[in-house]
Each structure stands twice: as C-alpha cells, then as structure tokens.
Amino acid sequence: MEHDSTVYVGLDVHKESITIAYAVDAGEVEAMGKIGTTLVEIDRLCKRLQSKAPHVRVVYEAGPCGYGLYRRLIKQGFDCMVCAPSLIPKKPGERVKTDRRDAIKLARSLRAGDLSAVYVPSVEDEAFRDLARAWASARDDLRHARQRLKSFLLSHGVHYIGRADWGVSHRRWLSKYSFENAWRQLAFDEHRRTIEDRLAQCDRLEAALREAVVEWGLYPAVLALQAMRGIQFITAVGLSSELGDLSRFEHPRQLMAWLGITPSEHSSGGTRRQGGVTKAGNSYARKLLVEAAWSYRHAARVGTQIQFRHEGLPKAIIDRAWDAQVRLCKKYRKLATRGKNVNVAVVAVARELAGFIWDIGRLAMSLALPRHTVRPA
C-alpha cells in the first residue's frame, strides 16, 4: 500500500443494504459486494477500506436515508460526499440499472470529479428544519381539510352568504349549520372535526417553533429577514431552515441558481436562447420566495407591521431592507410598463429578492444580534 494512494468508493444506499464499489488510484473499478446498514457492518466496512489505501474518498446519492451514514464516515476520518442524484452523468441509451452498476458508476464519477455535492446541514440545523417542515405540512393539511369541507358544502348546494375566509362569522355559521339527513350530518361533523384537529396541531407546532427558534444558531438571520417587506415569521423561518448558513454561497448568483429562479438556456454557436426558470433545487424555498415577491407590486412604504419588526434591529439591516423595497418595487413597475406578464415580473423580482436575502442574512450573522433583541413575531 503506497502512502499517497487514494481509494475511491461508491455506495448505493438503500433501507436495508449498501452495495459497494471501489477503485485504488487509476485502477479498475471493482465491486466489493453488499452489506447491511447496521453500525457494526459499517464499521467493518471502514476497516476494510482503510486497508486498501491511506486516503479514502466515499460518495453516495442523497435520498430518503438521510445523512446518518455521512456523519458516521466523517467521524471515521473519511472524505465523504453526498451527491445530487439529478446531476450524476448518464450515458445516452443506457437501459440497464442495478445496484452494482450504480455503485460502480458513483466510484468512477467520483474519481473523475464529475459529481456535485449537496449541502449537509448540522445536526441542530437538520432538527430545526424537521420541526419547520412539520409545521409547514400541518398548515398544508389544514388548507386541504378546509378545501374538502368547502367542496362538500358546494356539492350539496350549501352557500355561505359572505366571505368564506374562515373568520369568526364564517366559523360561527359552520358550527350552527346542520343537515336533515343523519348520515350526511355525520360526514359534515367529521370534516369540521378534522379542521379543528389540524388547527390544534398547527398551534402546537407554531408554539414549539417560536420557543425553539430563539435557541437556534441562525436566529439572527430569522430576525433580520423579517425586516424586509413580504417576509414575516412563517417565511423567515421557512427560508432560513431550508437555506441554512448563507455563508456557503460565495455570491448571490449561486443562491439564485440553487433556488431555481435563474433562466434556463440553450445556446449554440452565435445563437443564444433563454427560456423559463430552471426550477431546480428546493421547491418549498422557491415557493416562499415567490410568495414574498408578490408584495413588491405596490409602492415602497414602511407600514405599522414592518415598523414593529424593525424594533431593536441595527440601522444597517433596516437601511438594506429599505433599499430592497425601493429597488424591487421600481423593478416591478418597470417590467409591468413594458407589458411583461405579471407572473414573469414577480419571478424576476423574486430573483433579485434572493440577492437581498443573501446580503441581509450574512450581515445579520456577522453582527451577532442579541437573542433578546426582537420577539419572533
């Protein structure tokens, strides 16, 4: 075993098995077989790999099994990468796919430097993101439950005279309404009970999230992002939990590309063609960003709610948030005057909004805001 040798290892990871392939330096890629996913078997694999060469580089695809294996291999001193499955090179016309072939392809691509790594959050950031995603899922379930109830009433010709916005009067009307048929009334009661359960779940998760965010390492970024128009607590927490540490993006264009809001392009020779946005990366973060961008259709102003969120924040962050308002509101009006479709204009605003989020988030972490500065509301 040479002292400067490197073994390149590709792992095809599944719930109950891991298929391994490896290559030492420029040698032929060989299959090592299949093992289980227990800690004992993984530790035994690490010892076998260490006997091949002093330097070990490992890669496996990001998937439902999470980052536990990555952290285990890093702890063993290996250079480990979790790669993006959609960016793995593929041969045209390839029709055979097996675990063994996938592991060999990963080892070969790792050695060639053709793989793109995904961001692996810290244990704390991943735990907070799980909580934030649970809250987002509960709110989606609530929205679906409300839609099902509205569809149920519509199918039976029941109409609410007023605005069905789930306000006090609307909920009061729902609680008093009844059907003559007992079976239909039972179905109606179950729909209402589902909504009540989802509301209680959302309240529990929101309370837990507001308590946990104060102890989170990225809490200063959550506070600072709320200084911007269109970004309240829900959006700030969602974006921060999905984006993670913004310092990993060296330039705002990298964040824009990660969010999938940069134009697609197909150019050749002297012809340049640009299409719609790529929609690559995190769809939930992109959705929150575009929703926030809709608020910049109106003239720049600082309302009462934004003033409340500005309390206790450094002047540098407040000034940057105002610069974003002026620039983005002006950009939307300019695009609208040119006759651009409203959705196209909003996405263009969202792309520049990502740049301001990158700037303000990094600024907040560098200033190290006190955790008692502002309430997370």
C-alpha positions as YAML, in Angstrom:
chain: A
units: angstrom
residues:
- id: 1
  name: MET
  ca: [0.00, 0.00, 0.00]
- id: 2
  name: GLU
  ca: [1.55, 3.28, -1.16]
- id: 3
  name: HIS
  ca: [1.48, 6.17, 1.26]
- id: 4
  name: ASP
  ca: [-0.09, 8.57, -1.23]
- id: 5
  name: SER
  ca: [-2.68, 6.17, -2.66]
- id: 6
  name: THR
  ca: [-6.37, 7.04, -2.63]
- id: 7
  name: VAL
  ca: [-9.29, 4.64, -2.76]
- id: 8
  name: TYR
  ca: [-12.48, 5.95, -4.39]
- id: 9
  name: VAL
  ca: [-15.63, 4.31, -3.06]
- id: 10
  name: GLY
  ca: [-19.14, 4.41, -4.45]
- id: 11
  name: LEU
  ca: [-22.04, 3.35, -2.22]
- id: 12
  name: ASP
  ca: [-25.54, 2.56, -3.45]
- id: 13
  name: VAL
  ca: [-27.51, 3.01, -0.24]
- id: 14
  name: HIS
  ca: [-30.92, 1.52, 0.47]
- id: 15
  name: LYS
  ca: [-33.01, 0.99, 3.57]
- id: 16
  name: GLU
  ca: [-31.56, -2.41, 4.45]
- id: 17
  name: SER
  ca: [-28.50, -2.78, 2.21]
- id: 18
  name: ILE
  ca: [-25.46, -0.93, 0.88]
- id: 19
  name: THR
  ca: [-23.76, -2.02, -2.34]
- id: 20
  name: ILE
  ca: [-20.06, -1.08, -2.57]
- id: 21
  name: ALA
  ca: [-17.65, -0.49, -5.44]
- id: 22
  name: TYR
  ca: [-14.11, 0.87, -5.20]
- id: 23
  name: ALA
  ca: [-11.04, 1.78, -7.20]
- id: 24
  name: VAL
  ca: [-7.49, 2.43, -5.97]
- id: 25
  name: ASP
  ca: [-5.99, 5.44, -7.76]
- id: 26
  name: ALA
  ca: [-6.36, 4.96, -11.54]
- id: 27
  name: GLY
  ca: [-7.00, 1.23, -11.28]
- id: 28
  name: GLU
  ca: [-10.04, -0.69, -12.43]
- id: 29
  name: VAL
  ca: [-13.30, -0.13, -10.53]
- id: 30
  name: GLU
  ca: [-14.24, -3.32, -8.70]
- id: 31
  name: ALA
  ca: [-17.40, -4.40, -6.91]
- id: 32
  name: MET
  ca: [-16.92, -5.22, -3.22]
- id: 33
  name: GLY
  ca: [-20.32, -6.74, -2.63]
- id: 34
  name: LYS
  ca: [-23.28, -5.84, -0.43]
- id: 35
  name: ILE
  ca: [-23.57, -5.27, 3.32]
- id: 36
  name: GLY
  ca: [-26.32, -4.36, 5.77]
- id: 37
  name: THR
  ca: [-26.90, -0.94, 7.31]
- id: 38
  name: THR
  ca: [-26.09, -1.72, 10.95]
- id: 39
  name: LEU
  ca: [-23.33, 0.19, 12.70]
- id: 40
  name: VAL
  ca: [-21.30, -2.98, 13.16]
- id: 41
  name: GLU
  ca: [-21.29, -3.71, 9.44]
- id: 42
  name: ILE
  ca: [-20.46, -0.10, 8.56]
- id: 43
  name: ASP
  ca: [-17.54, -0.09, 10.99]
- id: 44
  name: ARG
  ca: [-16.30, -3.36, 9.48]
- id: 45
  name: LEU
  ca: [-16.52, -1.76, 6.03]
- id: 46
  name: CYS
  ca: [-14.47, 1.21, 7.21]
- id: 47
  name: LYS
  ca: [-11.68, -1.09, 8.37]
- id: 48
  name: ARG
  ca: [-11.65, -2.88, 5.02]
- id: 49
  name: LEU
  ca: [-11.43, 0.43, 3.14]
- id: 50
  name: GLN
  ca: [-8.62, 1.70, 5.37]
- id: 51
  name: SER
  ca: [-6.61, -1.39, 4.47]
- id: 52
  name: LYS
  ca: [-6.86, -0.53, 0.75]
- id: 53
  name: ALA
  ca: [-5.18, 2.91, 0.89]
- id: 54
  name: PRO
  ca: [-4.36, 5.62, 3.44]
- id: 55
  name: HIS
  ca: [-6.74, 8.12, 1.82]
- id: 56
  name: VAL
  ca: [-10.39, 7.15, 1.44]
- id: 57
  name: ARG
  ca: [-12.97, 9.15, -0.54]
- id: 58
  name: VAL
  ca: [-16.59, 7.98, -0.39]
- id: 59
  name: VAL
  ca: [-19.73, 9.10, -2.21]
- id: 60
  name: TYR
  ca: [-23.39, 8.12, -2.14]
- id: 61
  name: GLU
  ca: [-26.56, 9.66, -3.51]
- id: 62
  name: ALA
  ca: [-28.80, 11.93, -1.48]
- id: 63
  name: GLY
  ca: [-32.02, 10.10, -0.69]
- id: 64
  name: PRO
  ca: [-34.58, 9.13, 1.93]
- id: 65
  name: CYS
  ca: [-31.97, 7.51, 4.19]
- id: 66
  name: GLY
  ca: [-30.70, 10.92, 5.29]
- id: 67
  name: TYR
  ca: [-27.22, 11.94, 6.41]
- id: 68
  name: GLY
  ca: [-26.54, 9.45, 9.20]
- id: 69
  name: LEU
  ca: [-24.12, 7.44, 7.07]
- id: 70
  name: TYR
  ca: [-22.31, 10.63, 6.00]
- id: 71
  name: ARG
  ca: [-21.75, 11.67, 9.61]
- id: 72
  name: ARG
  ca: [-20.59, 8.15, 10.52]
- id: 73
  name: LEU
  ca: [-18.00, 8.12, 7.72]
- id: 74
  name: ILE
  ca: [-16.79, 11.63, 8.53]
- id: 75
  name: LYS
  ca: [-16.33, 10.53, 12.13]
- id: 76
  name: GLN
  ca: [-14.12, 7.70, 10.88]
- id: 77
  name: GLY
  ca: [-11.90, 10.29, 9.16]
- id: 78
  name: PHE
  ca: [-13.03, 9.63, 5.59]
- id: 79
  name: ASP
  ca: [-13.60, 12.27, 2.91]
- id: 80
  name: CYS
  ca: [-17.32, 11.72, 2.23]
- id: 81
  name: MET
  ca: [-19.61, 13.38, -0.30]
- id: 82
  name: VAL
  ca: [-23.40, 13.20, -0.66]
- id: 83
  name: CYS
  ca: [-24.07, 13.88, -4.33]
- id: 84
  name: ALA
  ca: [-27.13, 15.23, -6.13]
- id: 85
  name: PRO
  ca: [-28.84, 12.31, -7.96]
- id: 86
  name: SER
  ca: [-30.16, 14.54, -10.77]
- id: 87
  name: LEU
  ca: [-26.63, 15.71, -11.65]
- id: 88
  name: ILE
  ca: [-24.98, 12.30, -11.98]
- id: 89
  name: PRO
  ca: [-23.68, 11.85, -15.56]
- id: 90
  name: LYS
  ca: [-25.64, 9.30, -17.59]
- id: 91
  name: LYS
  ca: [-24.81, 7.60, -20.87]
- id: 92
  name: PRO
  ca: [-27.37, 8.09, -23.65]
- id: 93
  name: GLY
  ca: [-29.24, 4.88, -24.36]
- id: 94
  name: GLU
  ca: [-28.32, 3.20, -21.08]
- id: 95
  name: ARG
  ca: [-31.17, 0.82, -20.26]
- id: 96
  name: VAL
  ca: [-29.77, -1.46, -17.54]
- id: 97
  name: LYS
  ca: [-29.81, -0.28, -13.94]
- id: 98
  name: THR
  ca: [-28.71, -2.36, -10.95]
- id: 99
  name: ASP
  ca: [-27.30, -1.57, -7.52]
- id: 100
  name: ARG
  ca: [-23.90, -2.91, -8.59]
- id: 101
  name: ARG
  ca: [-23.80, -0.75, -11.71]
- id: 102
  name: ASP
  ca: [-24.88, 2.32, -9.73]
- id: 103
  name: ALA
  ca: [-22.11, 1.83, -7.17]
- id: 104
  name: ILE
  ca: [-19.51, 1.38, -9.94]
- id: 105
  name: LYS
  ca: [-20.76, 4.49, -11.72]
- id: 106
  name: LEU
  ca: [-20.52, 6.53, -8.50]
- id: 107
  name: ALA
  ca: [-16.94, 5.40, -7.82]
- id: 108
  name: ARG
  ca: [-15.90, 6.16, -11.40]
- id: 109
  name: SER
  ca: [-17.61, 9.59, -11.40]
- id: 110
  name: LEU
  ca: [-16.08, 10.48, -8.02]
- id: 111
  name: ARG
  ca: [-12.60, 9.77, -9.32]
- id: 112
  name: ALA
  ca: [-13.28, 11.86, -12.45]
- id: 113
  name: GLY
  ca: [-14.63, 14.79, -10.40]
- id: 114
  name: ASP
  ca: [-17.99, 14.76, -12.24]
- id: 115
  name: LEU
  ca: [-20.26, 14.81, -9.17]
- id: 116
  name: SER
  ca: [-21.94, 17.76, -7.46]
- id: 117
  name: ALA
  ca: [-22.20, 17.69, -3.67]
- id: 118
  name: VAL
  ca: [-25.35, 18.63, -1.81]
- id: 119
  name: TYR
  ca: [-25.28, 20.71, 1.36]
- id: 120
  name: VAL
  ca: [-25.31, 18.60, 4.51]
- id: 121
  name: PRO
  ca: [-26.73, 20.57, 7.46]
- id: 122
  name: SER
  ca: [-25.53, 20.23, 11.00]
- id: 123
  name: VAL
  ca: [-27.48, 18.04, 13.40]
- id: 124
  name: GLU
  ca: [-29.02, 21.12, 15.03]
- id: 125
  name: ASP
  ca: [-30.00, 22.72, 11.72]
- id: 126
  name: GLU
  ca: [-31.49, 19.49, 10.45]
- id: 127
  name: ALA
  ca: [-33.52, 19.02, 13.64]
- id: 128
  name: PHE
  ca: [-34.88, 22.57, 13.42]
- id: 129
  name: ARG
  ca: [-35.67, 22.06, 9.72]
- id: 130
  name: ASP
  ca: [-37.63, 18.92, 10.62]
- id: 131
  name: LEU
  ca: [-39.72, 20.96, 13.04]
- id: 132
  name: ALA
  ca: [-40.27, 23.74, 10.49]
- id: 133
  name: ARG
  ca: [-41.27, 21.23, 7.82]
- id: 134
  name: ALA
  ca: [-43.70, 19.54, 10.21]
- id: 135
  name: TRP
  ca: [-45.32, 22.94, 10.77]
- id: 136
  name: ALA
  ca: [-45.50, 23.57, 7.00]
- id: 137
  name: SER
  ca: [-47.05, 20.13, 6.44]
- id: 138
  name: ALA
  ca: [-49.63, 20.77, 9.15]
- id: 139
  name: ARG
  ca: [-50.61, 24.06, 7.51]
- id: 140
  name: ASP
  ca: [-50.95, 22.30, 4.16]
- id: 141
  name: ASP
  ca: [-53.14, 19.63, 5.77]
- id: 142
  name: LEU
  ca: [-55.31, 22.38, 7.28]
- id: 143
  name: ARG
  ca: [-55.70, 24.04, 3.89]
- id: 144
  name: HIS
  ca: [-56.67, 20.75, 2.27]
- id: 145
  name: ALA
  ca: [-59.17, 19.97, 5.05]
- id: 146
  name: ARG
  ca: [-60.81, 23.35, 4.60]
- id: 147
  name: GLN
  ca: [-60.98, 22.86, 0.85]
- id: 148
  name: ARG
  ca: [-62.61, 19.44, 1.32]
- id: 149
  name: LEU
  ca: [-65.28, 20.96, 3.56]
- id: 150
  name: LYS
  ca: [-65.99, 23.74, 1.06]
- id: 151
  name: SER
  ca: [-66.29, 21.16, -1.73]
- id: 152
  name: PHE
  ca: [-68.61, 19.04, 0.42]
- id: 153
  name: LEU
  ca: [-70.93, 22.00, 1.04]
- id: 154
  name: LEU
  ca: [-70.84, 23.06, -2.61]
- id: 155
  name: SER
  ca: [-71.78, 19.57, -3.79]
- id: 156
  name: HIS
  ca: [-74.93, 19.79, -1.66]
- id: 157
  name: GLY
  ca: [-75.87, 23.31, -2.73]
- id: 158
  name: VAL
  ca: [-74.96, 24.97, 0.56]
- id: 159
  name: HIS
  ca: [-73.64, 28.53, 0.13]
- id: 160
  name: TYR
  ca: [-72.36, 30.95, 2.75]
- id: 161
  name: ILE
  ca: [-73.64, 34.50, 2.26]
- id: 162
  name: GLY
  ca: [-70.49, 36.50, 2.83]
- id: 163
  name: ARG
  ca: [-66.76, 35.99, 2.58]
- id: 164
  name: ALA
  ca: [-65.77, 32.40, 3.38]
- id: 165
  name: ASP
  ca: [-62.40, 33.37, 4.87]
- id: 166
  name: TRP
  ca: [-62.64, 31.20, 8.00]
- id: 167
  name: GLY
  ca: [-63.11, 34.28, 10.14]
- id: 168
  name: VAL
  ca: [-65.24, 34.45, 13.29]
- id: 169
  name: SER
  ca: [-68.58, 34.89, 11.47]
- id: 170
  name: HIS
  ca: [-67.78, 32.15, 8.97]
- id: 171
  name: ARG
  ca: [-66.82, 29.66, 11.68]
- id: 172
  name: ARG
  ca: [-69.91, 30.55, 13.71]
- id: 173
  name: TRP
  ca: [-72.13, 29.85, 10.70]
- id: 174
  name: LEU
  ca: [-70.44, 26.48, 10.16]
- id: 175
  name: SER
  ca: [-70.95, 25.49, 13.80]
- id: 176
  name: LYS
  ca: [-74.72, 26.20, 13.61]
- id: 177
  name: TYR
  ca: [-75.44, 24.67, 10.23]
- id: 178
  name: SER
  ca: [-76.97, 21.18, 10.13]
- id: 179
  name: PHE
  ca: [-78.31, 18.72, 7.55]
- id: 180
  name: GLU
  ca: [-81.58, 16.85, 7.79]
- id: 181
  name: ASN
  ca: [-80.02, 13.52, 6.80]
- id: 182
  name: ALA
  ca: [-78.22, 11.94, 9.76]
- id: 183
  name: TRP
  ca: [-75.52, 10.28, 7.65]
- id: 184
  name: ARG
  ca: [-74.76, 13.49, 5.79]
- id: 185
  name: GLN
  ca: [-74.61, 15.35, 9.10]
- id: 186
  name: LEU
  ca: [-72.13, 12.79, 10.40]
- id: 187
  name: ALA
  ca: [-69.88, 13.35, 7.38]
- id: 188
  name: PHE
  ca: [-70.17, 17.13, 7.87]
- id: 189
  name: ASP
  ca: [-69.21, 16.83, 11.54]
- id: 190
  name: GLU
  ca: [-66.16, 14.73, 10.65]
- id: 191
  name: HIS
  ca: [-64.98, 17.37, 8.17]
- id: 192
  name: ARG
  ca: [-65.30, 20.06, 10.84]
- id: 193
  name: ARG
  ca: [-63.55, 17.88, 13.43]
- id: 194
  name: THR
  ca: [-60.65, 17.31, 11.04]
- id: 195
  name: ILE
  ca: [-60.24, 21.08, 10.65]
- id: 196
  name: GLU
  ca: [-60.27, 21.56, 14.42]
- id: 197
  name: ASP
  ca: [-57.63, 18.84, 14.86]
- id: 198
  name: ARG
  ca: [-55.40, 20.43, 12.20]
- id: 199
  name: LEU
  ca: [-55.83, 23.85, 13.81]
- id: 200
  name: ALA
  ca: [-54.77, 22.46, 17.19]
- id: 201
  name: GLN
  ca: [-51.77, 20.75, 15.57]
- id: 202
  name: CYS
  ca: [-50.71, 24.00, 13.84]
- id: 203
  name: ASP
  ca: [-50.98, 25.89, 17.12]
- id: 204
  name: ARG
  ca: [-48.85, 23.33, 18.96]
- id: 205
  name: LEU
  ca: [-46.16, 23.30, 16.30]
- id: 206
  name: GLU
  ca: [-46.10, 27.07, 15.98]
- id: 207
  name: ALA
  ca: [-45.71, 27.48, 19.74]
- id: 208
  name: ALA
  ca: [-42.88, 24.94, 19.76]
- id: 209
  name: LEU
  ca: [-41.22, 26.64, 16.79]
- id: 210
  name: ARG
  ca: [-41.37, 30.11, 18.34]
- id: 211
  name: GLU
  ca: [-39.80, 28.73, 21.50]
- id: 212
  name: ALA
  ca: [-37.10, 26.75, 19.69]
- id: 213
  name: VAL
  ca: [-36.06, 29.46, 17.19]
- id: 214
  name: VAL
  ca: [-34.64, 31.65, 19.96]
- id: 215
  name: GLU
  ca: [-32.05, 28.97, 20.75]
- id: 216
  name: TRP
  ca: [-31.26, 28.22, 17.12]
- id: 217
  name: GLY
  ca: [-27.89, 29.27, 15.73]
- id: 218
  name: LEU
  ca: [-29.48, 31.07, 12.74]
- id: 219
  name: TYR
  ca: [-31.92, 33.07, 14.87]
- id: 220
  name: PRO
  ca: [-30.21, 36.41, 14.00]
- id: 221
  name: ALA
  ca: [-30.88, 35.71, 10.31]
- id: 222
  name: VAL
  ca: [-34.55, 34.97, 11.08]
- id: 223
  name: LEU
  ca: [-34.86, 38.32, 12.85]
- id: 224
  name: ALA
  ca: [-33.09, 40.25, 10.12]
- id: 225
  name: LEU
  ca: [-35.10, 38.75, 7.26]
- id: 226
  name: GLN
  ca: [-38.32, 39.92, 8.92]
- id: 227
  name: ALA
  ca: [-37.16, 43.50, 8.37]
- id: 228
  name: MET
  ca: [-37.96, 43.01, 4.68]
- id: 229
  name: ARG
  ca: [-41.32, 43.54, 3.08]
- id: 230
  name: GLY
  ca: [-43.29, 40.35, 2.48]
- id: 231
  name: ILE
  ca: [-41.20, 38.26, 4.88]
- id: 232
  name: GLN
  ca: [-42.89, 37.60, 8.18]
- id: 233
  name: PHE
  ca: [-42.19, 34.90, 10.75]
- id: 234
  name: ILE
  ca: [-43.51, 32.00, 8.68]
- id: 235
  name: THR
  ca: [-41.48, 32.94, 5.60]
- id: 236
  name: ALA
  ca: [-38.35, 33.87, 7.55]
- id: 237
  name: VAL
  ca: [-38.29, 30.56, 9.43]
- id: 238
  name: GLY
  ca: [-39.07, 28.55, 6.30]
- id: 239
  name: LEU
  ca: [-36.37, 30.21, 4.22]
- id: 240
  name: SER
  ca: [-33.72, 30.08, 6.95]
- id: 241
  name: SER
  ca: [-34.38, 26.41, 7.74]
- id: 242
  name: GLU
  ca: [-34.18, 25.41, 4.07]
- id: 243
  name: LEU
  ca: [-31.27, 27.66, 3.03]
- id: 244
  name: GLY
  ca: [-29.15, 27.01, 6.11]
- id: 245
  name: ASP
  ca: [-25.96, 29.00, 6.57]
- id: 246
  name: LEU
  ca: [-25.91, 31.59, 3.77]
- id: 247
  name: SER
  ca: [-22.13, 31.90, 4.01]
- id: 248
  name: ARG
  ca: [-21.89, 28.69, 1.97]
- id: 249
  name: PHE
  ca: [-22.92, 30.76, -1.06]
- id: 250
  name: GLU
  ca: [-19.95, 32.86, -2.15]
- id: 251
  name: HIS
  ca: [-22.09, 35.02, -4.45]
- id: 252
  name: PRO
  ca: [-25.84, 35.77, -4.57]
- id: 253
  name: ARG
  ca: [-25.99, 34.28, -8.08]
- id: 254
  name: GLN
  ca: [-25.18, 30.91, -6.54]
- id: 255
  name: LEU
  ca: [-28.18, 31.26, -4.23]
- id: 256
  name: MET
  ca: [-30.41, 32.24, -7.16]
- id: 257
  name: ALA
  ca: [-29.28, 29.16, -9.09]
- id: 258
  name: TRP
  ca: [-29.78, 26.93, -6.03]
- id: 259
  name: LEU
  ca: [-33.35, 28.22, -5.72]
- id: 260
  name: GLY
  ca: [-34.02, 27.50, -9.40]
- id: 261
  name: ILE
  ca: [-35.04, 31.05, -10.35]
- id: 262
  name: THR
  ca: [-32.37, 31.68, -12.98]
- id: 263
  name: PRO
  ca: [-33.37, 31.42, -16.67]
- id: 264
  name: SER
  ca: [-32.74, 28.18, -18.50]
- id: 265
  name: GLU
  ca: [-30.54, 28.48, -21.56]
- id: 266
  name: HIS
  ca: [-29.89, 26.57, -24.76]
- id: 267
  name: SER
  ca: [-27.25, 28.34, -26.82]
- id: 268
  name: SER
  ca: [-25.07, 27.13, -29.64]
- id: 269
  name: GLY
  ca: [-22.66, 28.99, -31.87]
- id: 270
  name: GLY
  ca: [-23.80, 32.56, -32.29]
- id: 271
  name: THR
  ca: [-27.39, 31.78, -31.18]
- id: 272
  name: ARG
  ca: [-28.45, 32.34, -27.59]
- id: 273
  name: ARG
  ca: [-31.83, 31.14, -26.37]
- id: 274
  name: GLN
  ca: [-33.13, 31.65, -22.84]
- id: 275
  name: GLY
  ca: [-36.28, 30.05, -21.52]
- id: 276
  name: GLY
  ca: [-38.20, 29.89, -18.28]
- id: 277
  name: VAL
  ca: [-36.60, 29.49, -14.88]
- id: 278
  name: THR
  ca: [-34.84, 26.18, -14.22]
- id: 279
  name: LYS
  ca: [-36.96, 25.29, -11.15]
- id: 280
  name: ALA
  ca: [-34.00, 23.34, -9.82]
- id: 281
  name: GLY
  ca: [-33.21, 22.98, -6.14]
- id: 282
  name: ASN
  ca: [-35.55, 23.43, -3.19]
- id: 283
  name: SER
  ca: [-39.16, 23.86, -4.33]
- id: 284
  name: TYR
  ca: [-40.50, 24.90, -0.90]
- id: 285
  name: ALA
  ca: [-37.93, 27.68, -0.51]
- id: 286
  name: ARG
  ca: [-38.66, 28.85, -4.06]
- id: 287
  name: LYS
  ca: [-42.39, 28.93, -3.28]
- id: 288
  name: LEU
  ca: [-41.84, 31.06, -0.17]
- id: 289
  name: LEU
  ca: [-39.58, 33.42, -2.10]
- id: 290
  name: VAL
  ca: [-42.08, 33.97, -4.92]
- id: 291
  name: GLU
  ca: [-44.92, 34.49, -2.43]
- id: 292
  name: ALA
  ca: [-42.86, 37.18, -0.70]
- id: 293
  name: ALA
  ca: [-42.08, 38.83, -4.07]
- id: 294
  name: TRP
  ca: [-45.77, 39.48, -4.74]
- id: 295
  name: SER
  ca: [-45.81, 42.17, -2.04]
- id: 296
  name: TYR
  ca: [-43.48, 44.35, -4.11]
- id: 297
  name: ARG
  ca: [-46.18, 45.13, -6.67]
- id: 298
  name: HIS
  ca: [-47.16, 48.17, -4.65]
- id: 299
  name: ALA
  ca: [-45.30, 51.40, -3.92]
- id: 300
  name: ALA
  ca: [-42.47, 51.28, -1.38]
- id: 301
  name: ARG
  ca: [-43.62, 52.12, 2.14]
- id: 302
  name: VAL
  ca: [-43.00, 51.06, 5.73]
- id: 303
  name: GLY
  ca: [-46.26, 50.07, 7.38]
- id: 304
  name: THR
  ca: [-47.07, 49.51, 11.03]
- id: 305
  name: GLN
  ca: [-46.24, 45.79, 10.97]
- id: 306
  name: ILE
  ca: [-42.86, 46.36, 9.36]
- id: 307
  name: GLN
  ca: [-42.08, 49.11, 11.86]
- id: 308
  name: PHE
  ca: [-42.82, 46.65, 14.67]
- id: 309
  name: ARG
  ca: [-40.46, 44.11, 13.14]
- id: 310
  name: HIS
  ca: [-37.77, 46.78, 12.83]
- id: 311
  name: GLU
  ca: [-37.68, 47.39, 16.58]
- id: 312
  name: GLY
  ca: [-34.26, 46.58, 18.02]
- id: 313
  name: LEU
  ca: [-32.62, 45.79, 14.69]
- id: 314
  name: PRO
  ca: [-29.38, 47.54, 13.65]
- id: 315
  name: LYS
  ca: [-29.74, 50.50, 11.32]
- id: 316
  name: ALA
  ca: [-27.61, 48.78, 8.69]
- id: 317
  name: ILE
  ca: [-30.17, 45.99, 8.30]
- id: 318
  name: ILE
  ca: [-33.14, 48.38, 8.26]
- id: 319
  name: ASP
  ca: [-31.48, 50.54, 5.60]
- id: 320
  name: ARG
  ca: [-30.71, 47.47, 3.49]
- id: 321
  name: ALA
  ca: [-34.31, 46.31, 3.74]
- id: 322
  name: TRP
  ca: [-35.49, 49.77, 2.59]
- id: 323
  name: ASP
  ca: [-33.05, 49.66, -0.34]
- id: 324
  name: ALA
  ca: [-34.61, 46.34, -1.31]
- id: 325
  name: GLN
  ca: [-38.10, 47.85, -1.22]
- id: 326
  name: VAL
  ca: [-37.17, 50.82, -3.39]
- id: 327
  name: ARG
  ca: [-35.30, 48.74, -5.95]
- id: 328
  name: LEU
  ca: [-37.75, 45.84, -6.21]
- id: 329
  name: CYS
  ca: [-40.90, 47.98, -6.33]
- id: 330
  name: LYS
  ca: [-39.30, 50.05, -9.08]
- id: 331
  name: LYS
  ca: [-38.29, 46.90, -10.96]
- id: 332
  name: TYR
  ca: [-41.82, 45.52, -10.89]
- id: 333
  name: ARG
  ca: [-43.33, 48.77, -12.18]
- id: 334
  name: LYS
  ca: [-40.71, 48.92, -14.93]
- id: 335
  name: LEU
  ca: [-41.47, 45.36, -16.07]
- id: 336
  name: ALA
  ca: [-45.22, 45.96, -15.89]
- id: 337
  name: THR
  ca: [-44.87, 49.11, -18.01]
- id: 338
  name: ARG
  ca: [-43.00, 47.09, -20.65]
- id: 339
  name: GLY
  ca: [-46.01, 44.76, -20.86]
- id: 340
  name: LYS
  ca: [-44.43, 41.76, -19.13]
- id: 341
  name: ASN
  ca: [-46.75, 39.08, -17.81]
- id: 342
  name: VAL
  ca: [-47.40, 39.61, -14.11]
- id: 343
  name: ASN
  ca: [-46.04, 36.17, -13.19]
- id: 344
  name: VAL
  ca: [-42.87, 36.77, -15.19]
- id: 345
  name: ALA
  ca: [-42.40, 40.13, -13.47]
- id: 346
  name: VAL
  ca: [-42.89, 38.65, -9.99]
- id: 347
  name: VAL
  ca: [-40.36, 35.87, -10.63]
- id: 348
  name: ALA
  ca: [-37.87, 38.48, -11.86]
- id: 349
  name: VAL
  ca: [-38.44, 40.39, -8.62]
- id: 350
  name: ALA
  ca: [-38.03, 37.17, -6.63]
- id: 351
  name: ARG
  ca: [-34.65, 36.58, -8.28]
- id: 352
  name: GLU
  ca: [-33.33, 39.95, -7.08]
- id: 353
  name: LEU
  ca: [-35.04, 39.46, -3.71]
- id: 354
  name: ALA
  ca: [-32.86, 36.37, -3.23]
- id: 355
  name: GLY
  ca: [-29.81, 38.58, -3.59]
- id: 356
  name: PHE
  ca: [-31.02, 40.90, -0.82]
- id: 357
  name: ILE
  ca: [-31.82, 37.89, 1.38]
- id: 358
  name: TRP
  ca: [-28.26, 36.66, 0.85]
- id: 359
  name: ASP
  ca: [-26.85, 40.06, 1.80]
- id: 360
  name: ILE
  ca: [-29.06, 40.71, 4.84]
- id: 361
  name: GLY
  ca: [-28.76, 37.16, 6.17]
- id: 362
  name: ARG
  ca: [-24.96, 37.23, 6.04]
- id: 363
  name: LEU
  ca: [-24.91, 40.73, 7.56]
- id: 364
  name: ALA
  ca: [-27.10, 39.62, 10.46]
- id: 365
  name: MET
  ca: [-24.84, 36.67, 11.29]
- id: 366
  name: SER
  ca: [-21.75, 38.88, 11.18]
- id: 367
  name: LEU
  ca: [-23.35, 41.41, 13.55]
- id: 368
  name: ALA
  ca: [-24.34, 38.64, 16.01]
- id: 369
  name: LEU
  ca: [-27.67, 40.14, 17.12]
- id: 370
  name: PRO
  ca: [-28.57, 39.61, 20.79]
- id: 371
  name: ARG
  ca: [-31.19, 36.89, 21.23]
- id: 372
  name: HIS
  ca: [-33.45, 39.18, 23.24]
- id: 373
  name: THR
  ca: [-33.49, 41.93, 20.61]
- id: 374
  name: VAL
  ca: [-36.84, 41.24, 18.98]
- id: 375
  name: ARG
  ca: [-39.69, 38.87, 19.61]
- id: 376
  name: PRO
  ca: [-40.01, 36.29, 16.82]
- id: 377
  name: ALA
  ca: [-43.41, 37.51, 15.63]
...
